[in-house]
Short mmCIF file of C-alpha atoms (C1' of nucleotides) in Angstrom, two decimals:
data_model
loop_
_atom_site.label_atom_id
_atom_site.label_comp_id
_atom_site.label_asym_id
_atom_site.label_seq_id
_atom_site.Cartn_x
_atom_site.Cartn_y
_atom_site.Cartn_z
CA MET A 1 -3.36 0.62 -1.53
CA LEU A 2 -2.80 -0.25 1.96
CA ASP A 3 0.61 -0.72 3.59
CA GLN A 4 1.78 -4.38 3.76
CA ARG A 5 3.75 -3.56 6.87
CA LEU A 6 0.76 -2.25 8.59
CA LEU A 7 -1.06 -5.41 7.60
CA ARG A 8 1.66 -7.50 8.95
CA ASP A 9 2.27 -5.47 12.21
CA ASN A 10 -1.08 -3.88 13.04
CA PRO A 11 -4.14 -5.40 11.13
CA GLU A 12 -6.28 -4.44 14.06
CA LEU A 13 -6.04 -0.83 12.96
CA ILE A 14 -7.00 -1.60 9.37
CA VAL A 15 -10.09 -3.56 10.61
CA GLU A 16 -11.10 -0.77 12.94
CA GLN A 17 -10.65 1.94 10.33
CA LEU A 18 -12.24 0.07 7.43
CA GLY A 19 -15.11 -0.71 10.02
CA ARG A 20 -15.73 2.99 10.04
CA ARG A 21 -16.76 2.51 6.32
CA GLY A 22 -19.11 -0.24 7.34
CA MET A 23 -16.87 -3.18 6.32
CA THR A 24 -16.55 -6.10 8.43
CA LEU A 25 -13.10 -7.75 7.97
CA ASP A 26 -11.24 -10.72 9.21
CA LEU A 27 -7.63 -10.13 8.18
CA THR A 28 -6.00 -12.99 10.01
CA ALA A 29 -5.66 -15.21 6.77
CA LEU A 30 -4.28 -12.32 4.84
CA GLN A 31 -1.88 -11.36 7.64
CA LEU A 32 -0.84 -14.95 7.50
CA ILE A 33 -0.02 -14.65 3.90
CA ALA A 34 1.88 -11.55 4.42
CA ARG A 35 4.04 -13.15 6.96
CA GLN A 36 4.67 -16.35 5.03
CA GLU A 37 5.78 -14.03 2.14
CA ARG A 38 8.14 -12.33 4.26
CA ASP A 39 9.56 -15.67 5.62
CA LEU A 40 9.96 -17.15 2.22
CA GLU A 41 11.65 -13.98 1.00
CA GLN A 42 14.18 -14.30 3.86
CA GLN A 43 14.74 -18.01 3.04
CA ARG A 44 15.07 -17.25 -0.59
CA SER A 45 17.55 -14.29 -0.15
CA ASP A 46 19.74 -16.60 2.22
CA LEU A 47 19.89 -19.24 -0.48
CA GLN A 48 20.74 -16.63 -3.07
CA ALA A 49 23.53 -15.21 -0.81
CA GLU A 50 24.90 -18.84 -0.77
CA GLY A 51 24.67 -19.22 -4.58
CA ASN A 52 26.55 -15.93 -4.87
CA ARG A 53 29.27 -17.03 -2.64
CA ILE A 54 29.69 -20.30 -4.73
CA GLY A 55 29.86 -18.27 -7.88
CA ARG A 56 32.52 -16.12 -6.56
CA GLN A 57 34.57 -19.08 -5.20
CA VAL A 58 34.42 -20.73 -8.69
CA GLY A 59 35.66 -17.62 -10.24
CA GLU A 60 38.52 -17.35 -7.72
CA LEU A 61 39.61 -20.93 -8.18
CA ILE A 62 39.63 -20.64 -12.03
CA ARG A 63 41.56 -17.51 -11.89
CA GLY A 64 44.00 -19.13 -9.36
CA GLY A 65 44.72 -21.70 -12.08
CA ALA A 66 42.36 -24.47 -11.13
CA ALA A 67 41.06 -26.57 -14.11
CA PRO A 68 37.51 -25.76 -14.96
CA HIS A 69 36.55 -29.42 -14.63
CA SER A 70 38.63 -30.40 -11.64
CA PRO A 71 36.74 -32.31 -8.94
CA GLU A 72 36.90 -29.21 -6.52
CA VAL A 73 35.17 -26.87 -9.11
CA GLN A 74 32.80 -29.53 -10.23
CA ALA A 75 31.75 -30.06 -6.55
CA LEU A 76 31.07 -26.36 -6.27
CA ARG A 77 29.03 -26.40 -9.58
CA ASP A 78 26.88 -29.17 -8.46
CA ARG A 79 26.20 -27.37 -5.22
CA GLY A 80 25.35 -24.17 -7.19
CA ASN A 81 22.90 -26.16 -9.30
CA THR A 82 21.20 -27.46 -6.21
CA VAL A 83 20.98 -24.01 -4.76
CA LYS A 84 19.48 -22.79 -7.97
CA GLN A 85 16.83 -25.40 -8.07
CA GLN A 86 15.77 -24.62 -4.52
CA VAL A 87 15.65 -20.94 -5.16
CA ALA A 88 13.46 -21.49 -8.16
CA VAL A 89 11.06 -23.55 -6.03
CA LEU A 90 11.08 -20.82 -3.36
CA GLU A 91 10.54 -18.04 -5.96
CA GLU A 92 7.64 -19.56 -7.45
CA GLU A 93 5.82 -19.88 -4.15
CA GLU A 94 6.79 -16.44 -3.13
CA LYS A 95 5.37 -14.98 -6.40
CA ALA A 96 2.07 -16.82 -5.95
CA LEU A 97 1.77 -15.44 -2.43
CA GLU A 98 2.77 -12.06 -3.55
CA ALA A 99 0.27 -11.83 -6.31
CA ARG A 100 -2.54 -13.07 -3.95
CA LEU A 101 -1.54 -10.37 -1.39
CA ARG A 102 -1.34 -7.55 -3.91
CA ASP A 103 -4.76 -8.60 -5.54
CA GLN A 104 -6.44 -8.44 -2.15
CA LEU A 105 -4.58 -5.27 -0.99
CA LEU A 106 -5.60 -3.50 -4.18
CA ALA A 107 -9.28 -4.27 -3.48
CA PHE A 108 -9.22 -2.47 -0.01
CA PRO A 109 -10.34 1.17 0.01
CA ASN A 110 -8.49 3.84 1.67
CA LEU A 111 -8.59 4.33 5.51
CA PRO A 112 -10.73 7.35 6.50
CA SER A 113 -9.07 10.30 7.81
CA PRO A 114 -9.59 10.85 11.65
CA HIS A 115 -11.56 13.94 10.74
CA CYS A 116 -13.97 12.18 8.61
CA PRO A 117 -17.33 11.94 10.29
CA ASP A 118 -18.58 8.52 10.97
CA GLY A 119 -21.79 7.36 9.28
CA ALA A 120 -23.41 4.63 7.36
CA GLY A 121 -24.42 6.49 4.18
CA GLU A 122 -25.29 9.84 2.68
CA ALA A 123 -27.96 10.70 5.28
CA GLN A 124 -25.08 11.10 7.74
CA ASN A 125 -22.95 13.43 5.64
CA VAL A 126 -22.32 16.65 7.59
CA GLU A 127 -23.11 19.94 6.07
CA ARG A 128 -20.38 22.46 6.84
CA ARG A 129 -21.46 25.69 5.30
CA ARG A 130 -23.63 27.41 2.67
CA TRP A 131 -23.00 30.20 0.37
CA GLY A 132 -25.44 32.35 -1.43
CA THR A 133 -29.25 32.58 -1.31
CA PRO A 134 -30.95 29.87 -3.20
CA ARG A 135 -33.54 31.20 -5.69
CA GLN A 136 -37.08 30.24 -4.88
CA PRO A 137 -40.10 30.75 -7.13
CA LEU A 138 -41.95 33.88 -6.18
CA ALA A 139 -45.62 33.81 -4.96
CA GLY A 140 -47.85 33.74 -7.86
CA GLU A 141 -45.06 33.13 -10.29
CA ALA A 142 -44.94 30.31 -12.75
CA PRO A 143 -42.83 27.28 -11.46
CA LEU A 144 -39.16 27.58 -12.34
CA GLU A 145 -38.05 25.42 -15.25
CA GLU A 146 -35.53 22.68 -15.17
CA HIS A 147 -32.49 23.19 -17.00
CA TRP A 148 -33.33 20.70 -19.87
CA GLN A 149 -36.56 22.42 -20.39
CA ILE A 150 -34.74 25.75 -20.80
CA ALA A 151 -31.92 24.20 -22.81
CA GLU A 152 -34.37 22.60 -25.24
CA ARG A 153 -36.46 25.61 -25.62
CA LEU A 154 -33.38 27.73 -26.36
CA GLY A 155 -32.01 25.27 -28.68
CA LEU A 156 -28.82 24.71 -26.62
CA ILE A 157 -28.84 20.86 -26.64
CA ASP A 158 -30.18 18.05 -28.78
CA SER A 159 -30.57 14.83 -26.99
CA GLU A 160 -32.57 13.03 -29.39
CA ARG A 161 -30.19 13.20 -32.30
CA SER A 162 -27.41 12.31 -30.02
CA VAL A 163 -28.91 8.93 -29.64
CA ARG A 164 -28.59 8.54 -33.34
CA ILE A 165 -24.90 9.42 -33.21
CA ALA A 166 -23.95 7.34 -30.04
CA GLN A 167 -26.73 6.17 -27.58
CA SER A 168 -28.72 7.56 -24.72
CA ARG A 169 -26.95 9.59 -22.13
CA PHE A 170 -25.04 11.58 -24.69
CA VAL A 171 -25.91 15.03 -25.66
CA THR A 172 -24.87 17.45 -28.49
CA LEU A 173 -24.52 21.15 -27.56
CA LEU A 174 -25.44 23.65 -30.15
CA GLY A 175 -25.09 27.26 -30.78
CA ALA A 176 -24.99 29.27 -27.62
CA GLY A 177 -24.96 26.10 -25.57
CA ALA A 178 -21.79 24.88 -27.27
CA ARG A 179 -20.36 28.16 -26.78
CA LEU A 180 -21.29 28.46 -23.09
CA GLU A 181 -19.58 24.97 -22.48
CA ARG A 182 -16.51 26.30 -24.08
CA ALA A 183 -16.74 29.69 -22.21
CA LEU A 184 -16.95 27.83 -18.93
CA ILE A 185 -13.98 25.65 -19.63
CA SER A 186 -11.83 28.68 -20.56
CA PHE A 187 -13.29 30.80 -17.46
CA MET A 188 -12.47 27.95 -15.06
CA LEU A 189 -9.07 27.36 -16.39
CA ASP A 190 -8.21 30.92 -16.35
CA GLN A 191 -9.38 31.41 -12.81
CA HIS A 192 -7.36 28.45 -11.57
CA ALA A 193 -4.26 29.48 -13.45
CA SER A 194 -4.50 32.86 -11.75
CA ARG A 195 -4.58 31.03 -8.41
CA GLY A 196 -1.25 29.21 -9.06
CA TYR A 197 -2.37 25.99 -10.90
CA ARG A 198 -0.44 24.81 -13.99
CA GLU A 199 -2.80 24.03 -16.81
CA VAL A 200 -2.64 20.58 -18.25
CA LEU A 201 -4.20 18.88 -21.24
CA PRO A 202 -3.43 15.22 -20.84
CA PRO A 203 -4.23 12.18 -23.02
CA ILE A 204 -7.68 11.00 -22.38
CA LEU A 205 -7.09 7.40 -23.37
CA VAL A 206 -5.23 5.86 -20.34
CA ASN A 207 -3.72 2.39 -19.81
CA SER A 208 -4.64 -0.11 -17.13
CA ALA A 209 -1.62 0.80 -15.00
CA SER A 210 -2.98 4.30 -14.77
CA LEU A 211 -6.42 3.25 -13.79
CA THR A 212 -4.90 1.02 -11.09
CA ALA A 213 -2.76 3.73 -9.73
CA SER A 214 -5.65 6.08 -8.96
CA GLY A 215 -7.95 3.39 -7.75
CA GLN A 216 -10.50 2.74 -10.46
CA LEU A 217 -9.02 -0.84 -11.23
CA PRO A 218 -9.22 -3.53 -10.44
CA LYS A 219 -12.49 -3.17 -8.55
CA PHE A 220 -14.38 -0.73 -10.87
CA ALA A 221 -13.72 -1.89 -14.35
CA GLU A 222 -17.37 -1.96 -15.25
CA GLU A 223 -17.48 1.84 -14.67
CA SER A 224 -15.13 2.67 -17.50
CA PHE A 225 -15.26 2.33 -21.26
CA ARG A 226 -12.44 0.14 -22.70
CA CYS A 227 -10.91 -0.04 -26.15
CA ALA A 228 -11.38 -3.56 -27.23
CA ASP A 229 -8.02 -3.97 -29.23
CA ASP A 230 -5.61 -2.04 -26.94
CA ASP A 231 -4.74 -1.77 -23.22
CA LEU A 232 -6.52 1.64 -23.24
CA TRP A 233 -9.53 3.01 -21.70
CA LEU A 234 -11.51 6.38 -21.90
CA THR A 235 -10.59 8.29 -18.81
CA PRO A 236 -13.41 8.56 -16.32
CA THR A 237 -11.80 11.82 -14.90
CA ALA A 238 -8.50 13.72 -15.29
CA GLU A 239 -7.55 12.48 -11.82
CA VAL A 240 -6.42 9.29 -13.59
CA PRO A 241 -3.82 10.77 -16.15
CA ILE A 242 -2.68 13.41 -13.77
CA THR A 243 -1.89 10.78 -11.02
CA SER A 244 0.10 8.75 -13.43
CA PHE A 245 1.74 11.78 -14.96
CA HIS A 246 4.33 11.50 -11.91
CA ARG A 247 3.95 7.71 -11.53
CA ASP A 248 7.27 6.17 -10.35
CA GLU A 249 8.87 9.45 -9.70
CA ILE A 250 10.73 10.84 -6.72
CA LEU A 251 10.19 14.48 -6.43
CA ALA A 252 12.26 17.07 -4.63
CA ALA A 253 10.67 18.45 -1.47
CA GLU A 254 11.08 22.00 -2.89
CA GLN A 255 8.80 21.22 -5.94
CA LEU A 256 5.87 20.53 -3.51
CA PRO A 257 3.12 21.27 -3.71
CA LEU A 258 2.68 20.67 -7.46
CA LYS A 259 -0.82 22.09 -8.46
CA TYR A 260 -2.47 21.10 -11.76
CA ALA A 261 -5.68 22.30 -13.44
CA ALA A 262 -6.76 20.09 -16.25
CA TYR A 263 -9.77 20.22 -18.57
CA THR A 264 -10.77 16.76 -20.00
CA PRO A 265 -13.82 15.07 -21.27
CA CYS A 266 -14.76 12.33 -18.87
CA PHE A 267 -16.46 8.97 -19.71
CA ARG A 268 -18.44 6.93 -17.41
CA ARG A 269 -20.57 3.87 -18.08
CA GLU A 270 -22.91 4.84 -15.21
CA ALA A 271 -23.70 1.12 -14.93
CA GLY A 272 -26.64 0.76 -12.40
CA SER A 273 -28.10 4.19 -12.78
CA TYR A 274 -30.71 3.42 -15.41
CA GLY A 275 -33.73 5.59 -15.08
CA ARG A 276 -31.97 8.34 -13.07
CA ASP A 277 -31.33 11.80 -14.23
CA THR A 278 -32.22 10.58 -17.80
CA ARG A 279 -32.88 14.12 -19.01
CA GLY A 280 -30.53 16.99 -19.50
CA LEU A 281 -26.89 17.54 -18.52
CA ILE A 282 -26.74 15.85 -15.10
CA ARG A 283 -25.65 12.31 -15.81
CA LEU A 284 -24.04 11.53 -19.14
CA HIS A 285 -21.64 9.07 -20.46
CA GLN A 286 -19.45 11.78 -21.67
CA PHE A 287 -19.18 15.26 -19.86
CA ASN A 288 -16.46 17.99 -19.57
CA LYS A 289 -14.79 18.67 -16.34
CA VAL A 290 -11.98 20.86 -15.19
CA GLU A 291 -10.13 19.06 -12.46
CA LEU A 292 -7.89 20.30 -9.69
CA TYR A 293 -4.97 18.17 -8.43
CA TRP A 294 -2.18 18.57 -5.85
CA PHE A 295 0.80 16.56 -5.08
CA CYS A 296 1.86 17.66 -1.62
CA HIS A 297 3.93 17.01 1.55
CA PRO A 298 2.00 14.72 3.89
CA GLU A 299 2.10 17.27 6.65
CA GLU A 300 0.49 19.78 4.50
CA SER A 301 -2.20 17.84 2.88
CA GLU A 302 -5.06 18.86 5.47
CA ALA A 303 -4.40 22.53 4.70
CA ALA A 304 -4.20 21.61 1.01
CA HIS A 305 -7.47 19.92 1.20
CA ALA A 306 -8.95 23.17 2.54
CA GLN A 307 -7.38 25.25 -0.11
CA LEU A 308 -8.29 23.04 -2.92
CA THR A 309 -11.91 23.07 -1.86
CA ALA A 310 -11.80 26.75 -1.57
CA ASP A 311 -10.42 27.03 -5.20
CA ALA A 312 -13.39 25.00 -6.35
CA GLU A 313 -15.90 26.96 -4.27
CA ALA A 314 -14.26 30.19 -5.77
CA VAL A 315 -15.61 29.29 -9.15
CA LEU A 316 -19.22 28.97 -7.99
CA GLN A 317 -18.83 32.20 -6.05
CA ALA A 318 -17.54 33.94 -9.18
CA LEU A 319 -20.48 32.62 -11.13
CA ASP A 320 -22.92 33.66 -8.23
CA LEU A 321 -24.10 30.06 -7.85
CA PRO A 322 -25.49 29.30 -4.33
CA TYR A 323 -24.10 26.09 -2.82
CA ARG A 324 -23.43 24.02 0.30
CA VAL A 325 -20.57 21.93 1.46
CA LEU A 326 -20.85 18.51 2.80
CA ASP A 327 -18.33 16.72 4.66
CA LEU A 328 -18.85 13.06 3.54
CA CYS A 329 -19.22 10.58 6.26
CA THR A 330 -17.18 7.25 6.24
CA GLY A 331 -20.15 5.34 4.73
CA ASP A 332 -20.27 7.62 1.70
CA LEU A 333 -16.60 8.10 1.16
CA GLY A 334 -15.22 7.07 -2.30
CA PHE A 335 -12.61 4.23 -2.69
CA SER A 336 -9.48 6.28 -2.82
CA ALA A 337 -10.46 9.03 -0.51
CA ALA A 338 -9.59 9.60 3.09
CA ARG A 339 -11.85 12.49 3.38
CA THR A 340 -14.15 14.30 0.97
CA PHE A 341 -15.80 17.74 0.73
CA ASP A 342 -18.76 17.63 -1.82
CA LEU A 343 -19.87 20.93 -3.30
CA GLU A 344 -23.51 20.88 -4.00
CA VAL A 345 -24.93 23.64 -6.15
CA TRP A 346 -28.51 24.81 -5.91
CA LEU A 347 -30.74 24.02 -8.88
CA PRO A 348 -33.69 26.33 -8.65
CA GLY A 349 -35.78 24.46 -11.18
CA ALA A 350 -35.24 21.09 -9.62
CA GLY A 351 -35.49 22.76 -6.01
CA ALA A 352 -32.52 20.79 -4.91
CA TYR A 353 -28.82 20.83 -4.12
CA ARG A 354 -26.89 18.65 -6.53
CA GLU A 355 -23.24 17.57 -6.48
CA ILE A 356 -21.04 19.73 -8.82
CA SER A 357 -17.66 18.98 -7.24
CA SER A 358 -16.05 16.37 -5.06
CA CYS A 359 -12.97 17.56 -3.34
CA SER A 360 -10.83 14.61 -1.84
CA THR A 361 -7.58 13.90 -0.09
CA CYS A 362 -6.37 10.54 -0.91
CA SER A 363 -3.57 10.62 1.75
CA GLU A 364 -0.86 8.25 0.55
CA PHE A 365 -3.34 5.71 -0.86
CA GLN A 366 -2.75 6.66 -4.52
CA ALA A 367 0.76 7.70 -4.02
CA ARG A 368 1.54 4.08 -2.86
CA ARG A 369 -0.24 2.53 -5.73
CA ALA A 370 1.51 4.78 -8.24
CA SER A 371 4.79 4.86 -6.43
CA ILE A 372 5.12 8.80 -6.21
CA ARG A 373 7.40 9.86 -3.47
CA PHE A 374 9.70 12.79 -2.52
CA LYS A 375 12.87 13.33 -0.76
CA ASP A 376 12.41 14.46 2.81
CA GLY A 377 15.94 15.36 3.73
CA LYS A 378 17.60 12.05 3.51
CA LYS A 379 14.51 9.93 3.56
CA THR A 380 12.27 8.99 0.58
CA ARG A 381 8.53 9.20 1.58
CA LEU A 382 5.27 8.80 -0.12
CA LEU A 383 3.57 12.06 -0.83
CA HIS A 384 -0.06 12.96 -0.63
CA THR A 385 -2.40 13.38 -3.53
CA LEU A 386 -5.58 15.39 -3.65
CA ASN A 387 -8.18 16.04 -6.27
CA GLY A 388 -11.34 17.98 -6.80
CA SER A 389 -13.71 19.13 -9.59
CA GLY A 390 -13.33 22.80 -10.37
CA LEU A 391 -16.09 22.24 -11.72
CA ALA A 392 -18.16 19.61 -13.72
CA VAL A 393 -18.89 21.94 -16.63
CA GLY A 394 -22.29 20.47 -17.61
CA ARG A 395 -23.73 20.56 -14.29
CA THR A 396 -22.29 24.21 -13.99
CA MET A 397 -24.24 24.97 -17.19
CA ALA A 398 -27.38 23.47 -15.77
CA ALA A 399 -27.06 25.49 -12.68
CA LEU A 400 -26.43 28.60 -14.68
CA LEU A 401 -29.63 28.07 -16.78
CA GLU A 402 -31.82 27.33 -13.76
CA THR A 403 -30.37 30.17 -11.62
CA GLY A 404 -30.46 32.77 -14.49
CA GLN A 405 -33.87 32.03 -15.98
CA HIS A 406 -36.15 35.04 -16.44
CA ALA A 407 -39.81 35.41 -16.93
CA ASP A 408 -39.39 36.73 -20.41
CA GLY A 409 -37.75 33.26 -21.37
CA SER A 410 -34.22 34.45 -21.54
CA VAL A 411 -31.37 33.37 -19.36
CA ARG A 412 -29.18 36.03 -17.52
CA LEU A 413 -25.59 35.15 -17.26
CA PRO A 414 -23.29 36.27 -14.44
CA PRO A 415 -20.96 39.22 -15.24
CA ALA A 416 -17.79 37.05 -15.01
CA LEU A 417 -18.85 35.09 -18.04
CA VAL A 418 -19.64 38.11 -20.30
CA PRO A 419 -16.07 38.51 -21.44
CA TYR A 420 -16.11 34.94 -22.52
CA MET A 421 -19.60 34.87 -24.07
CA GLY A 422 -19.77 38.25 -25.52
CA CYS A 423 -23.20 38.84 -24.25
CA ASP A 424 -24.99 38.90 -20.85
CA ARG A 425 -27.97 36.70 -21.67
CA LEU A 426 -29.12 33.76 -23.66
CA LEU A 427 -32.26 34.62 -25.74
CA PRO A 428 -34.70 32.35 -27.41
CA GLU A 429 -33.69 31.58 -31.07
CA ALA A 430 -35.30 33.85 -33.52
"C1'" G B 1 2.52 0.17 -41.83
"C1'" G B 2 8.06 -0.91 -44.01
"C1'" A B 3 13.51 -0.52 -43.04
"C1'" G B 4 17.53 0.55 -39.82
"C1'" A B 5 19.73 2.12 -34.92
"C1'" G B 6 19.35 2.09 -29.82
"C1'" G B 7 17.52 1.64 -24.49
"C1'" U B 8 23.22 1.58 -18.43
"C1'" G B 9 22.56 5.75 -11.99
"C1'" G B 10 19.65 13.00 -11.37
"C1'" C B 11 22.32 13.83 -16.48
"C1'" C B 12 26.36 12.47 -19.96
"C1'" G B 13 28.94 8.21 -20.71
"C1'" A B 14 32.46 3.46 -20.29
"C1'" G B 15 31.77 -1.39 -19.87
"C1'" U B 16 30.75 -8.25 -24.65
"C1'" G B 17 30.77 -13.90 -18.98
"C1'" G B 18 33.91 -13.92 -12.99
"C1'" U B 19 34.19 -9.88 -6.25
"C1'" C B 20 30.04 -4.63 -11.41
"C1'" G B 21 25.39 -1.56 -7.99
"C1'" A B 22 28.45 -0.68 -12.13
"C1'" A B 23 34.90 3.36 -14.50
"C1'" G B 24 35.14 8.49 -15.76
"C1'" G B 25 32.78 13.16 -16.13
"C1'" C B 26 28.73 16.63 -15.01
"C1'" G B 27 25.34 18.07 -11.46
"C1'" C B 28 24.31 18.10 -6.17
"C1'" A B 29 25.53 18.03 -0.59
"C1'" G B 30 29.07 18.31 3.33
"C1'" C B 31 34.08 19.54 4.86
"C1'" A B 32 38.79 22.19 4.10
"C1'" C B 33 41.06 26.51 2.02
"C1'" U B 34 38.90 32.08 1.96
"C1'" G B 35 37.34 38.30 4.80
"C1'" G B 36 33.35 36.40 1.58
"C1'" A B 37 33.23 33.90 -3.01
"C1'" A B 38 35.31 31.79 -7.44
"C1'" A B 39 39.02 28.05 -8.44
"C1'" U B 40 40.99 23.95 -5.96
"C1'" G B 41 41.13 19.53 -2.78
"C1'" C B 42 38.83 15.69 0.19
"C1'" U B 43 34.34 13.03 1.32
"C1'" G B 44 29.56 11.59 0.12
"C1'" U B 45 25.67 11.07 -3.46
"C1'" A B 46 20.07 5.17 -6.58
"C1'" U B 47 15.67 2.30 -5.57
"C1'" A B 48 12.81 -1.58 -3.15
"C1'" G B 49 12.43 -5.50 0.33
"C1'" G B 50 14.35 -8.51 4.60
"C1'" G B 51 17.21 -8.75 9.44
"C1'" G B 52 19.42 -5.53 13.46
"C1'" C B 53 18.48 -0.63 18.99
"C1'" A B 54 22.34 0.84 16.05
"C1'" A B 55 26.97 0.76 13.38
"C1'" C B 56 25.76 -2.29 9.68
"C1'" U B 57 24.29 -6.43 6.81
"C1'" C B 58 21.71 -9.78 3.22
"C1'" U B 59 18.73 -9.97 -1.61
"C1'" A B 60 16.89 -7.85 -6.01
"C1'" U B 61 17.17 -4.19 -9.90
"C1'" C B 62 21.88 -1.82 -15.99
"C1'" G B 63 13.86 -0.99 -20.62
"C1'" A B 64 10.29 -5.57 -19.21
"C1'" G B 65 9.92 -10.90 -18.88
"C1'" G B 66 11.90 -15.64 -19.85
"C1'" G B 67 16.31 -18.83 -21.06
"C1'" U B 68 21.86 -20.55 -21.09
"C1'" U B 69 25.61 -20.75 -17.02
"C1'" C B 70 28.59 -22.47 -10.89
"C1'" G B 71 28.40 -16.94 -12.33
"C1'" A B 72 24.94 -12.22 -16.98
"C1'" A B 73 24.80 -5.09 -17.81
"C1'" U B 74 27.61 -8.40 -21.03
"C1'" C B 75 25.20 -14.61 -24.77
"C1'" C B 76 19.97 -16.39 -26.61
"C1'" C B 77 14.42 -15.61 -27.09
"C1'" U B 78 9.98 -12.72 -26.62
"C1'" C B 79 7.74 -8.09 -25.64
"C1'" C B 80 7.72 -2.85 -24.70
"C1'" C B 81 9.63 2.01 -25.73
"C1'" U B 82 12.78 5.74 -28.08
"C1'" C B 83 15.22 7.69 -32.43
"C1'" U B 84 16.43 8.04 -37.86
"C1'" C B 85 14.55 7.22 -42.93
"C1'" C B 86 10.21 5.83 -46.11
"C1'" G B 87 4.87 5.42 -46.41
"C1'" C B 88 0.12 7.51 -44.49
"C1'" C B 89 -2.08 11.53 -42.18
"C1'" A B 90 -4.68 16.36 -38.81
#
RNA sequence: GGAGAGGUGGCCGAGUGGUCGAAGGCGCAGCACUGGAAAUGCUGUAUAGGGGCAACUCUAUCGAGGGUUCGAAUCCCUCCCUCUCCGCCA
């Protein structure tokens, strides 16, 4: 959420910075509401001060021996009632303005970081670096298979029966496929734990306040699954429960940074993506993800962002999966993010880089929505939140299958996974 | 799901209509004492918003929301949550 004071005092900055996202805004009306709201608040609290004075006077008079129904006391009572009515009227107006203001403020995305490259859309994302050598088909070799072909051939997934259980865009993992998923989750969590992250296993049903705090609500309600009879939703990412883990808290500066690594299933409706990535593990309504999350001091968030991204990259490196890092431009930035590095893994079968992690700093945007602060000396300040996938598990499996595919039909696994899998390759079922 | 008890500041805990944002204690911070520390003493120690250069000041907040009253932590209503017992259950 944006700062109300910024809206009142310097709306030009908001217009300019959201302009970098491609938004055209006129905030004069909203600024007026914000100022009216403040003026009303001033009037109302002055009136309340008078009411408090009257109340105190009545108390003093009665304690001093005045009869409760003497004309003097009665006059004060009458004035008190008048004041009360006036306050009620002002309060109602004030609440209405406040609600309008909040609704609108909640719908604005975060201001992009000054370091975020300007651009209109994904074509303007800036590639920062590459790691590893993308596997290409050898001359004369058969074309490389896509992961879903490999997975079906090896009996690792069953998509058709999953439709029977749920609907399309769900998969069932089987045998070595199920085991590989589990191995990857353990491997990722172990690696992050060894790098200073505290492991978390949060609730995966979350309430509306939690979704609002991290930015999915109110604008993106159609992206999440909702439980009809409760104020509960299936979490679209562990970012949601972790943000709200510390909602309404004031942390000590010495506690920062707090670093969490959480495995959760994630649920997304993927509205508007019909026909895209319909096969395999790339785009599902339910997928597993290990999420990295930092709560940190505002002055340290830029370094934290680099570190968090490096921690996500370390997983790809440990798995020998080539990737590149994109610095998302302002036009491609997510709602809550001030700056985002996407990690794109190389999929040899598809012959393309595909997003496998998105590492964002949300500056104080989520902290303000969730009211998460820390004591900076005498002052209480909003902290910064950062999140990144470390990694999306299904997509990691897809990359491993395509990268490790062998002419004999098997899939070679990277050495790091051997202790978790108990084997170094996946073989066709006998 | 049924029955009962309860939700007060970082924590414990007092407070059943009148200067209560809230006694007391613990914790924490500063100062004094000390060679240093302990002990002791003194002082300070919530959040949000508004006004002011500042000192400071006004308003709100005792689970949440409404109500009664000139005045509510205290009385009434609704909701939420926690605990205990019973039921059910992995």
